[in-house]
Tab-separated table of C-alpha atoms in Angstrom:
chain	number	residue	atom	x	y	z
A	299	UNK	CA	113.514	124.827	103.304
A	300	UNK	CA	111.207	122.488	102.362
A	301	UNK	CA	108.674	121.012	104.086
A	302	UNK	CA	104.803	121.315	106.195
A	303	UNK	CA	104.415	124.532	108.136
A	304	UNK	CA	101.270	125.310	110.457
A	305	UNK	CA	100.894	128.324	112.151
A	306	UNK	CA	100.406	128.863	114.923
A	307	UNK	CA	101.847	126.831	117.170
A	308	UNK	CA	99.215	127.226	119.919
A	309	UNK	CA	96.157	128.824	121.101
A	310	UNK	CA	94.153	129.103	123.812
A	311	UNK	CA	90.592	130.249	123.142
A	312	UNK	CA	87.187	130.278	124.739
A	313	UNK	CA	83.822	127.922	123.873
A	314	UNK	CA	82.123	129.778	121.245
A	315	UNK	CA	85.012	131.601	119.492
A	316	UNK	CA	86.014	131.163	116.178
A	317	UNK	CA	89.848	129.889	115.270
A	318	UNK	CA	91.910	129.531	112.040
A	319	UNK	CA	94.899	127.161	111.487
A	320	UNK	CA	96.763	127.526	108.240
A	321	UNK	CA	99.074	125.100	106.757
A	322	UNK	CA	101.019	125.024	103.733
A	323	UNK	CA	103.608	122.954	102.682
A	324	UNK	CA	106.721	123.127	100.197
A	325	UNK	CA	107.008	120.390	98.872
A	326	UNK	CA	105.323	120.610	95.566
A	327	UNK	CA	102.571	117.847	96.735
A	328	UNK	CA	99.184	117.586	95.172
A	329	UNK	CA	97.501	116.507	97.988
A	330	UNK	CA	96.984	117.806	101.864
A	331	UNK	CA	95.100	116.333	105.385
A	332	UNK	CA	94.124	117.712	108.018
A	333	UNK	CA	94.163	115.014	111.293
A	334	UNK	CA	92.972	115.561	114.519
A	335	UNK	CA	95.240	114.008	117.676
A	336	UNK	CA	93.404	113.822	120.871
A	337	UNK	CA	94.624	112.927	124.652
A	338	UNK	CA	94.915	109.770	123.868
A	339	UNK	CA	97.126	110.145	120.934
A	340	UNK	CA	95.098	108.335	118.608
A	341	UNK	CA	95.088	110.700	114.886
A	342	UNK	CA	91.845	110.695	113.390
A	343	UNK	CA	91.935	111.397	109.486
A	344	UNK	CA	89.180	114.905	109.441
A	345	UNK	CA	89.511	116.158	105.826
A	346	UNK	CA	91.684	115.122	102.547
A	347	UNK	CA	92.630	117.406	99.692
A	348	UNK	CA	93.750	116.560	96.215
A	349	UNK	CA	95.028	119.836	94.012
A	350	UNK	CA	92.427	121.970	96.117
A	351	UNK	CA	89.799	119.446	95.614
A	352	UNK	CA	87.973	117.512	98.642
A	353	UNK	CA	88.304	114.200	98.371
A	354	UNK	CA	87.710	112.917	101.990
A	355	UNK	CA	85.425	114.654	104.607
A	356	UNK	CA	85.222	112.600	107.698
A	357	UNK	CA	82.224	112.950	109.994
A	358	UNK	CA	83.517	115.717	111.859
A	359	UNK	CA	81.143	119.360	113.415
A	360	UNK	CA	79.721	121.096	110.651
A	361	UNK	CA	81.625	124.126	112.435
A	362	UNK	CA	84.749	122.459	111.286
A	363	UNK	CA	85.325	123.820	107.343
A	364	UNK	CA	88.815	123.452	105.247
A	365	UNK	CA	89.873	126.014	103.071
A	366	UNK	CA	91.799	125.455	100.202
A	367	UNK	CA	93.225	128.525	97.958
A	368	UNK	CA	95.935	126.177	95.787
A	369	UNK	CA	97.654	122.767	96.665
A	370	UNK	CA	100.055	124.567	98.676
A	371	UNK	CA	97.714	125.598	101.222
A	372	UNK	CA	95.051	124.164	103.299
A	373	UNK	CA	93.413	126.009	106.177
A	374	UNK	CA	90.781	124.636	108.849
A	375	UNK	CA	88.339	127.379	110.469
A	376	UNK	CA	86.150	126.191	113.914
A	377	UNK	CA	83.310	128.101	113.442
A	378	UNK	CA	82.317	127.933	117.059
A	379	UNK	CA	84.489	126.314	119.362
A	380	UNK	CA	83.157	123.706	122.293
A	381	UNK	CA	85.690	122.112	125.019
A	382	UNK	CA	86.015	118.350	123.324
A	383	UNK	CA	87.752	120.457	120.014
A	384	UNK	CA	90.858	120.924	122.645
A	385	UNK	CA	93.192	118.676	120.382
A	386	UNK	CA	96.344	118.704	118.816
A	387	UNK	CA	95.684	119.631	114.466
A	388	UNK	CA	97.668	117.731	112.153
A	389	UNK	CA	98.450	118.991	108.792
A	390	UNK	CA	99.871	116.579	106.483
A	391	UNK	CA	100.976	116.027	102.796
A	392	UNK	CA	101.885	113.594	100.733
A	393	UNK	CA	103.533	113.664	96.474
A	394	UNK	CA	100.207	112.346	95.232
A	395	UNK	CA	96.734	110.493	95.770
A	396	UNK	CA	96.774	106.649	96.807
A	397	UNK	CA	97.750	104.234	99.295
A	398	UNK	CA	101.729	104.665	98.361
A	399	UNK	CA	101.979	107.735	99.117
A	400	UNK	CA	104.388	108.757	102.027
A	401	UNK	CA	103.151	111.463	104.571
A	402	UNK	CA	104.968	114.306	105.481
A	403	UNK	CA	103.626	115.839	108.372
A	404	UNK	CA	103.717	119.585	109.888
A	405	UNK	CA	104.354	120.056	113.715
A	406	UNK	CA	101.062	120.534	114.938
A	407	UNK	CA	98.576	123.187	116.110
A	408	UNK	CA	98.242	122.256	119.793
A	409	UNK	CA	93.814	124.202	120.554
A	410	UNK	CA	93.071	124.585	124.477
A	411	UNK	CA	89.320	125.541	124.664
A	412	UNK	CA	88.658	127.171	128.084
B	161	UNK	CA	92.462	98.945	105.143
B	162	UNK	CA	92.927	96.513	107.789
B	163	UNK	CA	93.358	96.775	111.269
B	164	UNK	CA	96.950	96.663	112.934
B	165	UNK	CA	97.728	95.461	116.764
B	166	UNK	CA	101.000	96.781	118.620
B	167	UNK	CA	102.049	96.820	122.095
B	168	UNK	CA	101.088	99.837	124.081
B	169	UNK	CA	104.419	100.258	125.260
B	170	UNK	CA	108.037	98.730	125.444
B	171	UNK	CA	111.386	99.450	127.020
B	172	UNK	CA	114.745	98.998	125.447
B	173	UNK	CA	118.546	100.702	126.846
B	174	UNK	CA	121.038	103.158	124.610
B	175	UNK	CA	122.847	100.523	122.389
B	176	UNK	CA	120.203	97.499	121.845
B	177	UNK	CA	118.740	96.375	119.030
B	178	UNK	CA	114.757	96.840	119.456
B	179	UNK	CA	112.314	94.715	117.865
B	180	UNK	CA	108.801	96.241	117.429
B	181	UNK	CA	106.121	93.633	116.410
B	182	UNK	CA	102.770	94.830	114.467
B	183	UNK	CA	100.099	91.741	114.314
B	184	UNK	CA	98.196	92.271	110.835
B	185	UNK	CA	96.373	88.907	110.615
B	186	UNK	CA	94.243	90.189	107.908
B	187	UNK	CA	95.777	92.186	105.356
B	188	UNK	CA	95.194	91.798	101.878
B	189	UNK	CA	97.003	91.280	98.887
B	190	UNK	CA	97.714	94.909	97.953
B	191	UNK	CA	97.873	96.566	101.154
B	192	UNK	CA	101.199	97.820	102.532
B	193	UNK	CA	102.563	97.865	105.397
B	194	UNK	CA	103.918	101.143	106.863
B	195	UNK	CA	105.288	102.676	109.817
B	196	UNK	CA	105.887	106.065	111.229
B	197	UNK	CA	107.570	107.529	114.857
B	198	UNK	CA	106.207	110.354	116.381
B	199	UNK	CA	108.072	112.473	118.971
B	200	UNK	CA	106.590	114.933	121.703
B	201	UNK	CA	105.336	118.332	119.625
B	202	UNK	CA	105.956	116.892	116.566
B	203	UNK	CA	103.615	115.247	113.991
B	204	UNK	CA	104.378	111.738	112.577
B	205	UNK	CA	107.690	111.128	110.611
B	206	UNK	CA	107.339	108.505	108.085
B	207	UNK	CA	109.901	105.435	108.712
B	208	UNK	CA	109.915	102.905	106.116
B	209	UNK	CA	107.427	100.876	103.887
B	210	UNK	CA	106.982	97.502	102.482
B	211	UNK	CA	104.994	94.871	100.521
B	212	UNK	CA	106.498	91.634	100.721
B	213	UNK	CA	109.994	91.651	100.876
B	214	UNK	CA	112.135	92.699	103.896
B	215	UNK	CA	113.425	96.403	103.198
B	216	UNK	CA	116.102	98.651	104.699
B	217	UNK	CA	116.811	102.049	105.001
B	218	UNK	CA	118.869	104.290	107.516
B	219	UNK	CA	116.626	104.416	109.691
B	220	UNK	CA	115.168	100.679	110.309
B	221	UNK	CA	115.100	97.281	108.857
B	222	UNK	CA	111.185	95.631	108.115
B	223	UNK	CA	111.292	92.146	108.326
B	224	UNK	CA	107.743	91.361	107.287
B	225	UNK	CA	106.534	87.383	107.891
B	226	UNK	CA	106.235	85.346	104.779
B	227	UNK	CA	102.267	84.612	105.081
B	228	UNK	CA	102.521	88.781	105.673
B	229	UNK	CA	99.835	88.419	108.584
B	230	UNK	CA	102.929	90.389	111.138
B	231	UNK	CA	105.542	92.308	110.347
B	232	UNK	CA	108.572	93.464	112.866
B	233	UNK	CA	110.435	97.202	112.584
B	234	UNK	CA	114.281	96.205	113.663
B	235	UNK	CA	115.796	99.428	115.196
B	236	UNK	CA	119.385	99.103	115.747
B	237	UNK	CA	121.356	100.202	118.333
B	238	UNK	CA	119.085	102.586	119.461
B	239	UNK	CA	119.824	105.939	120.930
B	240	UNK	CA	117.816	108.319	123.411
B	241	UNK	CA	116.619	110.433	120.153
B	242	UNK	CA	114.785	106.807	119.059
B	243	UNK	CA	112.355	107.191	121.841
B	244	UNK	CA	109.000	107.841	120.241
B	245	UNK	CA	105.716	106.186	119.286
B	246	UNK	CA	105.776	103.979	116.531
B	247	UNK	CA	102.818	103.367	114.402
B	248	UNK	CA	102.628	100.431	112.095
B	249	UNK	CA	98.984	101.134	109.638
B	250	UNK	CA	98.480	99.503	106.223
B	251	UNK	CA	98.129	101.025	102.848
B	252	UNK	CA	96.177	99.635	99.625
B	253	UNK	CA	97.910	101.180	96.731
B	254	UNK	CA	95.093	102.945	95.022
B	255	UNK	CA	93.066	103.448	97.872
B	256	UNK	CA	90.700	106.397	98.315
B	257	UNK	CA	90.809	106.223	102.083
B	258	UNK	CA	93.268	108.655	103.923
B	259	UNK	CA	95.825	106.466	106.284
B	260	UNK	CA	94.492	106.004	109.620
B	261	UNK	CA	96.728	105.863	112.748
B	262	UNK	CA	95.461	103.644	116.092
B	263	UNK	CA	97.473	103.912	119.390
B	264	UNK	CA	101.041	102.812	117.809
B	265	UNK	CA	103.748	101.485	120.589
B	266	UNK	CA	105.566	103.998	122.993
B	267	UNK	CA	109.213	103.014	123.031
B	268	UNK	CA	111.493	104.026	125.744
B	269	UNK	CA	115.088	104.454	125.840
B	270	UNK	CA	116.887	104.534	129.140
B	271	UNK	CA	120.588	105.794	129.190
């Protein structure tokens, strides 16, 4: 099957901890997001990869770091959680770099910091 | 890329034909227009894309204006597993920007 995976599905965690998301896709795509989707449902764009190399960072925490070990793979690691990370995690992909390029995205990582 | 205005919300019934409208008043020459749907635990799913000309596909039919400054996604006959929100957000071709999503338009589908 091809397609965007993230793992895991949910997690509940306490202020201070530190969380991993991985994502990988299938698709054979050069280039990977990560998006953040708060209550409101608005997606905010948070980091963009092109074959493993950053190409967007966003003004997001400094305790927010991708991780990148080939195209088919990009991780995001909290350092140290706080309450307003709660959020839905978007990882996305899309064939290639540049405004044409369609977005496929993975189900979501759905963070609850207590 | 420029900024896109939709409806918060709108209501439609199993069988109509829905008319979305996105308000675009200034895009630019290379930007395109594109929209996605996004379900409850699911991330966005990518819909349909154009530039100038009206496009179809099985899922919707753009009708973009001819001065391009609003475009409208035509669903037809719309079924319960249409309900979603639908983002409309513009692209420039070779952009360096990731795509940025605002509030979109919830659409509802009673039985």
């Amino acid at each position: 099957e091809t397609a965007v995976f993230q793992t895991p599905n949910y997690h509940v965690t306490q202020v201070g901890n530190e969380v991993s998301f991985n994502c990988k896709q299938t698709l054979g795509h050069d280039t990977m997001y990560w998006y953040k989707q708060d209550s409101k449902k608005l997606l905010k764009i948070m980091f963009s990869y092109n074959n493993k190399q950053l190409i967007v960072n966003e003004t997001v925490p400094r305790r927010f770091s991708p991780q990148s070990s080939d195209k088919a793979h990009l991780n995001l690691r909290i350092k140290s959680v706080e309450p307003e990370d709660s959020a839905v995690y978007l990882c996305a992909s899309s064939p290639h770099w540049g405004g044409r390029a369609e977005q496929f995205f993975g189900p979501g990582t759905r963070l609850t910091v207590l | 890329d420029a900024k896109t205005t939709q409806p918060d919300s709108m209501e439609s019934t199993e069988g109509e034909t829905v008319h979305l409208p996105c308000s675009h008043a200034t895009i630019s020459g290379n930007e395109y227009i594109y929209w996605y749907r996004q379900v409850p635990l699911q991330g966005p799913e990518y819909v349909t894309h154009g530039l100038q000309q009206n496009t179809t596909n099985s899922m919707a039919f753009l009708a973009i204006a001819s001065d391009r400054k609003s475009s409208t996604l035509i669903l037809p006959h719309v079924s319960l597993r249409d309900a979603a929100v639908y983002h409309c957000i513009l692209r420039v071709a070779h952009n360096n920007n990731a795509p940025r999503f605002g509030a979109g338009t919830k659409l509802s589908v009673k039985p």
